XYZ file of C-alpha atoms in Angstrom:
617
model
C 0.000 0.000 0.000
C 1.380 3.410 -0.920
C -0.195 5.634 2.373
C 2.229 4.240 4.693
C 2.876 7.458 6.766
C 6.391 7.465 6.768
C 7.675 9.724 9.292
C 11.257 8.518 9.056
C 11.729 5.400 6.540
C 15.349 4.468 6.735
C 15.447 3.331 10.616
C 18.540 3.208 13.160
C 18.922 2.356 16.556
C 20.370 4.764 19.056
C 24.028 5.740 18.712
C 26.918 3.909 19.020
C 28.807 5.596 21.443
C 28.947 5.959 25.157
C 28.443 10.067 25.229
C 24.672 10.909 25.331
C 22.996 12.454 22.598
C 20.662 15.183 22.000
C 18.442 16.218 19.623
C 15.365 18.564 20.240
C 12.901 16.325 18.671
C 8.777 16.728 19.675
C 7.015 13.347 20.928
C 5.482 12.169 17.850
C 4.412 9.125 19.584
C 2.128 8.571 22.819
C 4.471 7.434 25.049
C 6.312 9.445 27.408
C 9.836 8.580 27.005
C 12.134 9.200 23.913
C 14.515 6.858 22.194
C 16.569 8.834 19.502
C 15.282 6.199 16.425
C 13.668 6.760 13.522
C 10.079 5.166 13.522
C 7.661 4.548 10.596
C 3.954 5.132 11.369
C 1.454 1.738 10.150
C -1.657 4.815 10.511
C -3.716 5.004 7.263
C -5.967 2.681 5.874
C -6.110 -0.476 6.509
C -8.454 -3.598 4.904
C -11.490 -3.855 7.181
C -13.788 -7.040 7.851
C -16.681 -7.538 9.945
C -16.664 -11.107 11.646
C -20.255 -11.603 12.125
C -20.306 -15.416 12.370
C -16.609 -14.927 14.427
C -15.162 -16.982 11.818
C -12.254 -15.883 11.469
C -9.878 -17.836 14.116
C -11.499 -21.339 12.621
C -10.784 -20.370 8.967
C -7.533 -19.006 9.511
C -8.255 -15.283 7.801
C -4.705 -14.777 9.049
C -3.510 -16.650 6.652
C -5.307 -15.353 3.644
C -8.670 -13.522 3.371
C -10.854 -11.282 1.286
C -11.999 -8.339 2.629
C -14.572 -6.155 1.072
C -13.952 -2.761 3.106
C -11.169 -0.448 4.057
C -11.002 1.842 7.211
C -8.850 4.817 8.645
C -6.904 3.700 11.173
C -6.566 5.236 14.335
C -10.283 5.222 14.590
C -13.440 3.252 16.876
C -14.452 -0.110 15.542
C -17.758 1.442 15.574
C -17.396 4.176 12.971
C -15.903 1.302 11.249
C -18.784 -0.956 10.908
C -20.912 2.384 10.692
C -18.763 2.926 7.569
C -19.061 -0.604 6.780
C -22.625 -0.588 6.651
C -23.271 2.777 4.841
C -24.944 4.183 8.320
C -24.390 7.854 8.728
C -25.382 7.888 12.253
C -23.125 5.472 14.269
C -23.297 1.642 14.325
C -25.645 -0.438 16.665
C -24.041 -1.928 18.865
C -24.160 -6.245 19.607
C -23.526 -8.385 22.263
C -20.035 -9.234 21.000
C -18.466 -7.338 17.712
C -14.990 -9.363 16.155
C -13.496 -7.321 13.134
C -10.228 -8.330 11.123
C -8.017 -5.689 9.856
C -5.334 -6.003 7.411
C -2.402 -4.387 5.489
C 0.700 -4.735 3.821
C 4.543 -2.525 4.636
C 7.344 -2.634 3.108
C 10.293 -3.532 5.042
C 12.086 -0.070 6.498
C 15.667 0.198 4.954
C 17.661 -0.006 8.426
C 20.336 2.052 8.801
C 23.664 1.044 10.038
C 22.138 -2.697 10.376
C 23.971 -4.596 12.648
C 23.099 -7.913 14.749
C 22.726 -5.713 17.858
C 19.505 -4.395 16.842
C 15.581 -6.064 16.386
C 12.669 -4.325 14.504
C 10.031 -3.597 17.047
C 5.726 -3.217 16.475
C 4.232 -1.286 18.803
C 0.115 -0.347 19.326
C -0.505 3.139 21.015
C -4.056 1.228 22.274
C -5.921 -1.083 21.143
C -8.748 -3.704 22.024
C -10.605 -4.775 24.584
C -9.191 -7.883 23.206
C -6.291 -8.129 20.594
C -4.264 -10.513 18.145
C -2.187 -9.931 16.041
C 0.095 -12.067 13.029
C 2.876 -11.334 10.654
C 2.790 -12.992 7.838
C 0.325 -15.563 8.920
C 2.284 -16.059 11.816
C 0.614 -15.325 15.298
C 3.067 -12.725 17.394
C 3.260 -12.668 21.489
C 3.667 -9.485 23.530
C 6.797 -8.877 24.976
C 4.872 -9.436 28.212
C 4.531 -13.156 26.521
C 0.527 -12.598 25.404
C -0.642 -14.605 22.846
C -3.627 -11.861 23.233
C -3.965 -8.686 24.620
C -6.344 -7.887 27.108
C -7.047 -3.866 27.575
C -7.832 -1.088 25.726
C -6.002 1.340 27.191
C -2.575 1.586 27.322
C -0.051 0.482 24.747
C 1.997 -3.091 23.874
C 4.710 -4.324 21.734
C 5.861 -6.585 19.899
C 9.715 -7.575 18.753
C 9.821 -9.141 15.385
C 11.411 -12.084 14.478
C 14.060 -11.516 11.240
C 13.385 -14.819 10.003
C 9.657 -14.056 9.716
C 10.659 -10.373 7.909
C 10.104 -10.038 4.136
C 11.075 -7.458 1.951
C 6.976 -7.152 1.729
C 4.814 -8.026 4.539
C 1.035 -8.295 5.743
C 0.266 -7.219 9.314
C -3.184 -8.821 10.193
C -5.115 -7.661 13.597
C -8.276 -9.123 15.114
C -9.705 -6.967 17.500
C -12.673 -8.983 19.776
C -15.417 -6.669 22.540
C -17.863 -7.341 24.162
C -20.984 -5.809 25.968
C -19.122 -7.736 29.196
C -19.909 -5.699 32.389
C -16.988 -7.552 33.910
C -14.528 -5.115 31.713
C -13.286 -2.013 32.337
C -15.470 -0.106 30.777
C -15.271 3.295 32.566
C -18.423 5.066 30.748
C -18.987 3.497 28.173
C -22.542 0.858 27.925
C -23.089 -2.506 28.811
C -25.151 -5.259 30.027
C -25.538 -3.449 32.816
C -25.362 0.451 32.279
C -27.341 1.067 28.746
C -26.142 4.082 26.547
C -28.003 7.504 27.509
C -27.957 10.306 30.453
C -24.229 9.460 31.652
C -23.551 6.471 30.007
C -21.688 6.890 26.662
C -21.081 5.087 23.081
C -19.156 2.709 23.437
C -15.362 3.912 21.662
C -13.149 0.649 20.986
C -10.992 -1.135 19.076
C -8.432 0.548 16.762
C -7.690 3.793 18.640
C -4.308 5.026 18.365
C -1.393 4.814 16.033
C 0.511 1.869 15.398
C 4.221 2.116 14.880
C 7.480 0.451 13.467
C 10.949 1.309 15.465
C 14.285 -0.560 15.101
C 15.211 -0.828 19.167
C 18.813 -2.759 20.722
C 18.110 -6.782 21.703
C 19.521 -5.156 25.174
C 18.028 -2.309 26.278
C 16.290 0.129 28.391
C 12.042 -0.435 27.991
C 9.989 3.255 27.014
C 8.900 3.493 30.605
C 10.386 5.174 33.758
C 9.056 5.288 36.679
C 10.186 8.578 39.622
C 10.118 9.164 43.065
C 11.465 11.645 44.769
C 11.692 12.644 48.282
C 12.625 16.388 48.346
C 13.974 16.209 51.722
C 16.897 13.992 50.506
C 17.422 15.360 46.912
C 17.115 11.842 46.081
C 15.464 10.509 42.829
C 14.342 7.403 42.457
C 14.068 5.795 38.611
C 12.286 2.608 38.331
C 13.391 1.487 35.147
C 12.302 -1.784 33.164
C 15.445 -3.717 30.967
C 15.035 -6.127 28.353
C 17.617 -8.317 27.990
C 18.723 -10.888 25.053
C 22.030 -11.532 25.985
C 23.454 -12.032 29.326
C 26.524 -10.318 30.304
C 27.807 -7.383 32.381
C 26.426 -3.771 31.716
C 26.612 -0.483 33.248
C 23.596 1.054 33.353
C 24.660 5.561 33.125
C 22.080 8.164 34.651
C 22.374 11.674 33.628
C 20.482 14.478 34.717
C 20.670 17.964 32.605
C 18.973 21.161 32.798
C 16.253 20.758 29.524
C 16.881 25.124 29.003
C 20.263 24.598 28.925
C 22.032 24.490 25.406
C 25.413 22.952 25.935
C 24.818 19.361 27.635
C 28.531 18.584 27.985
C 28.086 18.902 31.905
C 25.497 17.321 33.807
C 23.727 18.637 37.192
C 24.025 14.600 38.194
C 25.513 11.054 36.702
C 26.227 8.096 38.207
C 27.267 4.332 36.417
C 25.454 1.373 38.145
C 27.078 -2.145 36.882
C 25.274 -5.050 36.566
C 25.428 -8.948 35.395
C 21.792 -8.885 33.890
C 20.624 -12.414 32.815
C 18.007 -12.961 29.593
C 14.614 -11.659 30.144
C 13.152 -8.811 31.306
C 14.212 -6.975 34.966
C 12.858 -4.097 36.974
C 15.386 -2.270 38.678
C 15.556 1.346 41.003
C 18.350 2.879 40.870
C 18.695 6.366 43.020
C 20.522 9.411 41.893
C 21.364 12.227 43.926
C 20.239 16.062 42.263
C 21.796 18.533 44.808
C 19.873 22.188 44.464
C 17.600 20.735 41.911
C 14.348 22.869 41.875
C 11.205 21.441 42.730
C 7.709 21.222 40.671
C 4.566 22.166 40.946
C 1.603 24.561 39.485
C 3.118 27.450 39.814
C 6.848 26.510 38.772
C 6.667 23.343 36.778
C 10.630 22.678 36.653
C 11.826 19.692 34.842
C 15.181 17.709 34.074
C 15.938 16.244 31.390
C 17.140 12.179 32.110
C 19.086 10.252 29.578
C 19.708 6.492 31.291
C 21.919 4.218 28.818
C 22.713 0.804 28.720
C 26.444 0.209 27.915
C 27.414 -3.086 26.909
C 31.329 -4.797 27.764
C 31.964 -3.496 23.743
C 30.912 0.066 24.684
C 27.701 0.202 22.929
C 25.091 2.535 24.316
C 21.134 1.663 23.842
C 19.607 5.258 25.144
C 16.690 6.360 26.238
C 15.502 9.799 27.474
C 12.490 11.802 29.329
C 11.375 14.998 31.204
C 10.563 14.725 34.712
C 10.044 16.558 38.085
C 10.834 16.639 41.473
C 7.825 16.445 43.563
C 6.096 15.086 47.035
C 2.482 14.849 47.589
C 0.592 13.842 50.715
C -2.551 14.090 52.631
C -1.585 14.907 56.218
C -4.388 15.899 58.442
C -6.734 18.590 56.864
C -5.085 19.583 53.947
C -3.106 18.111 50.782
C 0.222 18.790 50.847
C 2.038 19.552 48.155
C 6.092 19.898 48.208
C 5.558 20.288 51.946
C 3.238 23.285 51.444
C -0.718 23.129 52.161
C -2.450 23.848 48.829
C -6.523 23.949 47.872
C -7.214 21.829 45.315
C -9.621 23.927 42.514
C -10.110 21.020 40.602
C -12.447 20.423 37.264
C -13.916 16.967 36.109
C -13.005 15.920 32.570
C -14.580 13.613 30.419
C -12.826 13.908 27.071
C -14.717 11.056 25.105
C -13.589 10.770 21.448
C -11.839 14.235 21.586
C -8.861 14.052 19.117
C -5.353 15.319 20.689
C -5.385 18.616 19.297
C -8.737 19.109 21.262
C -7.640 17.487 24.345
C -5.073 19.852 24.163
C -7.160 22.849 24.135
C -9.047 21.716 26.037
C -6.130 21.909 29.016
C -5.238 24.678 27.949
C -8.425 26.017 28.617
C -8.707 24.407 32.026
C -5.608 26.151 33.107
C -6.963 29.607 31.694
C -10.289 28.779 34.337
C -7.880 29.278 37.265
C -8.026 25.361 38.266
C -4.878 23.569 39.559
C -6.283 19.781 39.654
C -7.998 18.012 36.506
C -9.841 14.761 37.916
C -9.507 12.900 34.161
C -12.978 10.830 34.783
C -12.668 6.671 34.636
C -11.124 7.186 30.692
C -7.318 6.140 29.173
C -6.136 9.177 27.151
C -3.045 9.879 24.966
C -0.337 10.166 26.965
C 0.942 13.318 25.645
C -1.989 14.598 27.628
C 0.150 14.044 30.724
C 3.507 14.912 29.114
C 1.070 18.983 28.457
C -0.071 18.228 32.013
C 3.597 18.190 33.207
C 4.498 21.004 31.439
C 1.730 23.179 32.146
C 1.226 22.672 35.631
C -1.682 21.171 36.429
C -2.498 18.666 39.048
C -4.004 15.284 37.291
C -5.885 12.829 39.198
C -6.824 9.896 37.393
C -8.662 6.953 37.922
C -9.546 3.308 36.350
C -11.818 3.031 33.942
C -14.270 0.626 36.020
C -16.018 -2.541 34.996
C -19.809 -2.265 35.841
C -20.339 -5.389 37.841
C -19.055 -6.840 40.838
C -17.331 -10.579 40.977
C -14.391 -11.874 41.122
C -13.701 -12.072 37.918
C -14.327 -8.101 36.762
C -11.873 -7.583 40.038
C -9.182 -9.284 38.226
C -9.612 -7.521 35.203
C -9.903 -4.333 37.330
C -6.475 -5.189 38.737
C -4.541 -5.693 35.221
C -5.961 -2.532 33.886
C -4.711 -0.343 36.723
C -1.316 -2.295 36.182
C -1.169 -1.624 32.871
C -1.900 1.955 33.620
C 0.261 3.101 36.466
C 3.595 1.123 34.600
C 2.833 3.480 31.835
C 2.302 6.810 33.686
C 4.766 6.627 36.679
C 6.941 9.366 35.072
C 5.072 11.952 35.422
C 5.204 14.668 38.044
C 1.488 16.089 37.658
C -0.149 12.451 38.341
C -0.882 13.069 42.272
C -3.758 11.020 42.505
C -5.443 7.724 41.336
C -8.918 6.673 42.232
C -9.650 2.857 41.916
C -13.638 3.228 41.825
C -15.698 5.644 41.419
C -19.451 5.480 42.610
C -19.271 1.782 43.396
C -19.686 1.155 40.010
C -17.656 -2.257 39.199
C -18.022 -2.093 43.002
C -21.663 -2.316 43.975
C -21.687 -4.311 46.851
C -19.450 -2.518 48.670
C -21.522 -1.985 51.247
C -22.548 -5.683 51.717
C -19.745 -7.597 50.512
C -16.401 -8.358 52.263
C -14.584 -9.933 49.878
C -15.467 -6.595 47.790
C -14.022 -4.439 50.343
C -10.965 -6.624 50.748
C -9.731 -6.475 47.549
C -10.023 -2.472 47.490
C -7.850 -2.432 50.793
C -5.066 -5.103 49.656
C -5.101 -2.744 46.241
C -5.087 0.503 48.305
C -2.186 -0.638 50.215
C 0.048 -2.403 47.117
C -0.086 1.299 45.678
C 0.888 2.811 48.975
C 3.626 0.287 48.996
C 4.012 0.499 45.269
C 3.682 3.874 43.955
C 4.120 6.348 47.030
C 4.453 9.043 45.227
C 0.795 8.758 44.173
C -1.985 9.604 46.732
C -4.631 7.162 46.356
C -8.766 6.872 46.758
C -10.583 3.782 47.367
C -14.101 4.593 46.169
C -15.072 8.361 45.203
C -18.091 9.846 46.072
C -19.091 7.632 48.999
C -19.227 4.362 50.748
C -15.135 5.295 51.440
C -14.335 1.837 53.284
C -13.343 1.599 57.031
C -11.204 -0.809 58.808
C -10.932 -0.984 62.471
C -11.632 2.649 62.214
C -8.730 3.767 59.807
C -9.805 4.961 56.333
C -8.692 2.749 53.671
C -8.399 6.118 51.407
C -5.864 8.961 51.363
C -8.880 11.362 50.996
C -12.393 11.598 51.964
C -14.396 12.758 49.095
C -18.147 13.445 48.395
C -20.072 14.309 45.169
C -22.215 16.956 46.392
C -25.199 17.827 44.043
C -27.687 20.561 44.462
C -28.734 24.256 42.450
C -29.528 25.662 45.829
C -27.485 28.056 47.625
C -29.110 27.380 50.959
C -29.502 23.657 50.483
C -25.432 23.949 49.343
C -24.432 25.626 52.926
C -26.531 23.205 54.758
C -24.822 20.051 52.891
C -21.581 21.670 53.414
C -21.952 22.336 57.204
C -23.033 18.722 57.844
C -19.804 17.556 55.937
C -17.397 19.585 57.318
C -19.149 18.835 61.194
C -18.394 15.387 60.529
C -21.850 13.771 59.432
C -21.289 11.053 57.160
C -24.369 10.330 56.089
C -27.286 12.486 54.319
C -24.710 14.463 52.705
C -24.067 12.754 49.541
C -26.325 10.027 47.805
C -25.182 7.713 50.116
C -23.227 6.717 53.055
C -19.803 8.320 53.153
C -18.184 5.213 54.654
C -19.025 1.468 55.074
C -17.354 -1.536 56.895
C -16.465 -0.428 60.668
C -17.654 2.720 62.253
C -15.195 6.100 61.035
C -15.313 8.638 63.051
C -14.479 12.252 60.922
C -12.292 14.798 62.995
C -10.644 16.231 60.597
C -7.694 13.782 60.358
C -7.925 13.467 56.477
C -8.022 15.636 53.594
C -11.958 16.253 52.830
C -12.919 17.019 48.802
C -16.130 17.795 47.746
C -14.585 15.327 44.710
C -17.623 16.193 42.367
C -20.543 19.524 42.778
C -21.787 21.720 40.214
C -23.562 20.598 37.046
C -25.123 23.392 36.136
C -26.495 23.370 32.909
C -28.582 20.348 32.753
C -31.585 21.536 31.087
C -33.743 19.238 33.703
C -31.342 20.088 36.585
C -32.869 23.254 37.315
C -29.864 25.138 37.574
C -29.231 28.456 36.119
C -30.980 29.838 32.977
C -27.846 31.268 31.211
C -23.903 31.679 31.280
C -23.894 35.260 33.334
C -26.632 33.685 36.042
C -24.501 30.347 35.788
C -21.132 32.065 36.664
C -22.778 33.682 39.396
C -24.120 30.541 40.790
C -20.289 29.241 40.680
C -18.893 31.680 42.613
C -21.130 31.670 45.281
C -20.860 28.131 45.569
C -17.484 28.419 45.426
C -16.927 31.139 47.985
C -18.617 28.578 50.362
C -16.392 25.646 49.841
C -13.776 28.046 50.525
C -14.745 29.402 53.963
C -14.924 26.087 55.418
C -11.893 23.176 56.305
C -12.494 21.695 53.381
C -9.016 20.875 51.172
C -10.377 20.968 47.495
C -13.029 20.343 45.293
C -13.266 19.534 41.731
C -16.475 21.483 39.624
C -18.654 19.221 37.119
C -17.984 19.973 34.577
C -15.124 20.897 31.829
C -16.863 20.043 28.533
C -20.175 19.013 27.258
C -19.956 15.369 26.325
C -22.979 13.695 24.841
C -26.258 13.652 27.323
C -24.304 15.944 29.932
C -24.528 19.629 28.807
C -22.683 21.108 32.035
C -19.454 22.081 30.106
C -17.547 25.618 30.635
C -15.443 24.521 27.686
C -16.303 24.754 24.000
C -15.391 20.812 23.192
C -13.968 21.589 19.753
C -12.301 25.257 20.029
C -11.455 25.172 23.942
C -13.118 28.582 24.285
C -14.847 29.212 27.208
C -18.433 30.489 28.288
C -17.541 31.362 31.861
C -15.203 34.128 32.325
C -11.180 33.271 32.718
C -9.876 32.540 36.528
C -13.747 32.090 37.430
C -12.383 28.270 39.575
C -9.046 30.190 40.363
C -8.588 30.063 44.623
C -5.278 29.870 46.428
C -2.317 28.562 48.023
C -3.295 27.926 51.768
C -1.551 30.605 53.758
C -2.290 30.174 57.199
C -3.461 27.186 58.803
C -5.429 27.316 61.956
């Protein structure tokens, strides 16, 4: 096919040589971290088939197959079939949709070829549930996955030379389901039909897939950082894969990003190790002495390039931005950097926004005066976090949920939070992740100990973990107690009402400790929690305004009115943040402040903006 989107077609692996390179390239990719290789983009169109009779697997299609449609890919199996089927208005959904997609690239001339280097396939995201052959010849994840399970987050491939032609066929069966036990975040199912809040379902092909020539023995696309600003310490979690066993060294250096000549770095440090075949997680810690801190207001970052130098002197590099930063919930109030700060957060639903939109769209956020963007139950580009870092705003994310309760859905919970949090451990603005939201995937919280005992062994693997990440058990209500300790680093409540009086009233019983009334439900199951201020409470979700059945205000001046009153209460009493509902219309909910495809607003600018916590009392 002649639309391969070739954004560099003669490939090489990283440079020889042991001195770091550096070339300011943007992040064409959704990844965080950089390797300095040329790439070749699979995006375009691709052969489409619908598997109605899900055929395919018993026939072998992989091996040869007509197909009778073509589709754009990135893009949602659903437009696809839409497409498919000449609809105009989106597909109908089934019970279970399997779709084949095919098509052919010619083999990348690699430059300087040498037997120290593989040709690697990677998928931005893809699925729920994902195969994929070369050549008639069914591939397995690095992980070792014959398929992929997620939709989420990406996974690679490393291609086997002998299976390389000079033209070859790439063939990808994507399988979903209605399945409540999935992570479906929004999105419908058996149990949550579309309309009001739940969503279209948005699956299959949806991000880029891409070619890259990587070392047999290197450093993985993923970094993980802690630091602990007391100690000028920082910690890099870093993932090798290994072909050949031997001894390495792996090198750290730190640089200043602004600073032009990299000759000197503010930190390096060689770590050697005898590293077996396979693949090995590894910290290594690196002191930064005067190294600047991050946060809203002063989003510093460093620039790490970690190599892996073999006994021949070979370097396999790989580079990111990152940033010094400590978060926790101590008492009342989050702390940030060891300095109280309110949390004026905003809840974002981006749906099928492209990047350029999600882009404005935090751009716009920033402009509103918020701090804190709660990304709601949804996997988005990456880059989104890389804008986040470099903006300065707070993200909290959370896991897009399955929508029924068993052990089963738990699992699947589990991976998908696993496959998240690998992938986004670099980044500085990530403070918080939520595991549920609303009990949904969790609705026998209340009743059901097993339920509650997986979200406390979870809640305290990420303490363990990830500490660099505050964490929430449930959000909204039915927080879970144990022996009186809150298995949550926040207490949060989604506070709904368009009445000023009927606001201060909710607020007062909150904030005096009254855990239930307030929000739809009980604040906290399992043993009896006893509120005194000891953790952080956010008012996680309030607002809505807009809903045209809500009852809330008429138009955009008596709407920003509304918003500041309501704010100027949160912000009288103890309470440590609170996140307003909504940044963008998305389907059924018409709450937005943010035009969803020009970012403009409807509100005026700095209308969410509060401040730093001064004096605490």
């Amino acid at each position: 096919m002649d639309d391969l989107n070739q954004s560099n077609y003669s490939l090489s692996a990283s440079r020889p040589d042991s001195e770091p390179t550096f070339e300011e390239i943007d992040n064409p990719l959704p990844r965080a971290v950089l390797r300095l290789n040329g790439h070749v983009l699979l995006d375009g169109q691709w052969k489409f088939a619908h598997d109605v009779e899900d055929a395919g697997l018993r026939e072998d299609w992989a091996l040869g197959h007509i197909y009778e449609h073509t589709a754009q890919w990135p893009g949602s199996v659903e437009e696809h079939l839409a497409q498919a089927r000449g609809q105009r208005d989106g597909a109908t959904w089934h019970d279970q949709v399997v779709v084949w997609y095919e098509r052919e690239f010619t083999l990348p001339e690699v430059a300087d070829a040498q037997q120290r280097s593989m040709m690697q396939l990677t998928f931005g995201a893809c699925g729920y549930e994902t195969r994929v052959w070369l050549n008639g010849q069914l591939l397995r994840t690095i992980e070792g996955e014959d398929v992929h399970f997620g939709e989420y987050t990406s996974f690679t491939y490393e291609l086997d030379e002998a299976n390389l032609h000079l033209v070859n066929r790439l063939t990808v069966r994507i399988a979903d389901t209605m399945d409540a036990e999935t992570p479906r975040g929004k999105q419908e199912s058996h149990v949550y039909k579309r309309g009001g809040i739940w969503y279209q379902t948005y699956t299959g092909a949806v991000r880029s897939v891409w070619l890259e020539v990587v070392e047999r023995n290197r450093l993985r696309s993923r970094v993980g950082v802690v630091s602990v600003v007391e100690d000028q310490l920082v910690r890099f979690n870093l993932t090798l894969r290994i072909h050949d066993a031997g001894n390495y060294v792996i090198r750290l250096q730190v640089f200043d990003p602004l600073t032009p000549s990299r000759t000197a770095p503010l930190a390096t440090s060689d770590f050697p190790v005898h590293l077996e075949a396979g693949q090995w997680q590894q910290r290594l810690v690196l002191e930064v002495p005067g190294a600047e801190l991050w946060s809203p207001e002063a989003p510093n970052r460093y620039r790490l390039v970690a190599q892996l130098i073999d006994a021949e002197g070979y370097a396999a590099q790989i580079e990111t931005l990152f940033g010094l930063r400590k978060v926790e919930a101590r008492g009342r109030y989050v702390y940030l950097n060891n300095e109280a700060v309110y949390l004026d957060g905003i809840l974002y639903q981006p749906g099928q926004a492209t990047l350029e939109e999600m882009q404005r769209h935090m751009h716009a956020m920033k402009a509103l005066g918020c701090n804190l963007v709660r990304v709601h139950i949804a996997g988005i580009d990456p880059r989104i976090y890389n804008l986040a870092d470099e903006l300065g705003l707070l993200l909290w994310v959370e896991v897009p949920s399955p929508h029924s309760s068993t052990p089963r859905s738990r699992e699947n919970h589990r991976a998908e939070l696993m496959r998240m949090v690998t992938l986004s451990e670099t980044h500085p603005s990530i403070i918080i992740w939520s595991l549920y939201n609303e009990d949904w995937g969790a609705q026998d919280i209340a009743t059901n100990a097993e339920t509650r005992q997986y979200i406390m062994e979870t809640y305290h693997f990420m303490q363990l973990a990830y500490p660099q990440f505050l964490v929430v058990d449930n959000d909204g209500w039915h927080h879970i107690s144990y022996t009186g300790r809150l298995k949550s680093d926040l207490l949060t409540a989604h506070l709904y009402t368009p009445d000023l009086g009927r606001w201060r009233e909710l607020l007062d019983r909150l904030v005096g400790g009254e855990l239930e009334g307030t929000a739809a439900f009980p604040l906290v199951v399992g043993d009896p929690f006893f509120y005194r201020r000891q953790v952080p409470l956010i008012v996680s979700e309030w607002g809505g305004f807009g809903f045209s059945d809500y009852g809330g205000p008429a138009d955009a001046e008596a709407r920003t009115n509304s918003i500041l009153a309501f704010k100027q209460e949160l912000r009288t009493r103890p309470i440590a943040g609170d996140v307003y509902t909504q940044a963008t219309n998305i389907e059924d909910e018409r709450n937005g402040l943010i035009d969803p495809q020009t970012g403009a607003l409807s509100v005026p600018a700095g209308l969410l903006a509060s401040r730093q916590i001064e004096h605490l009392h």
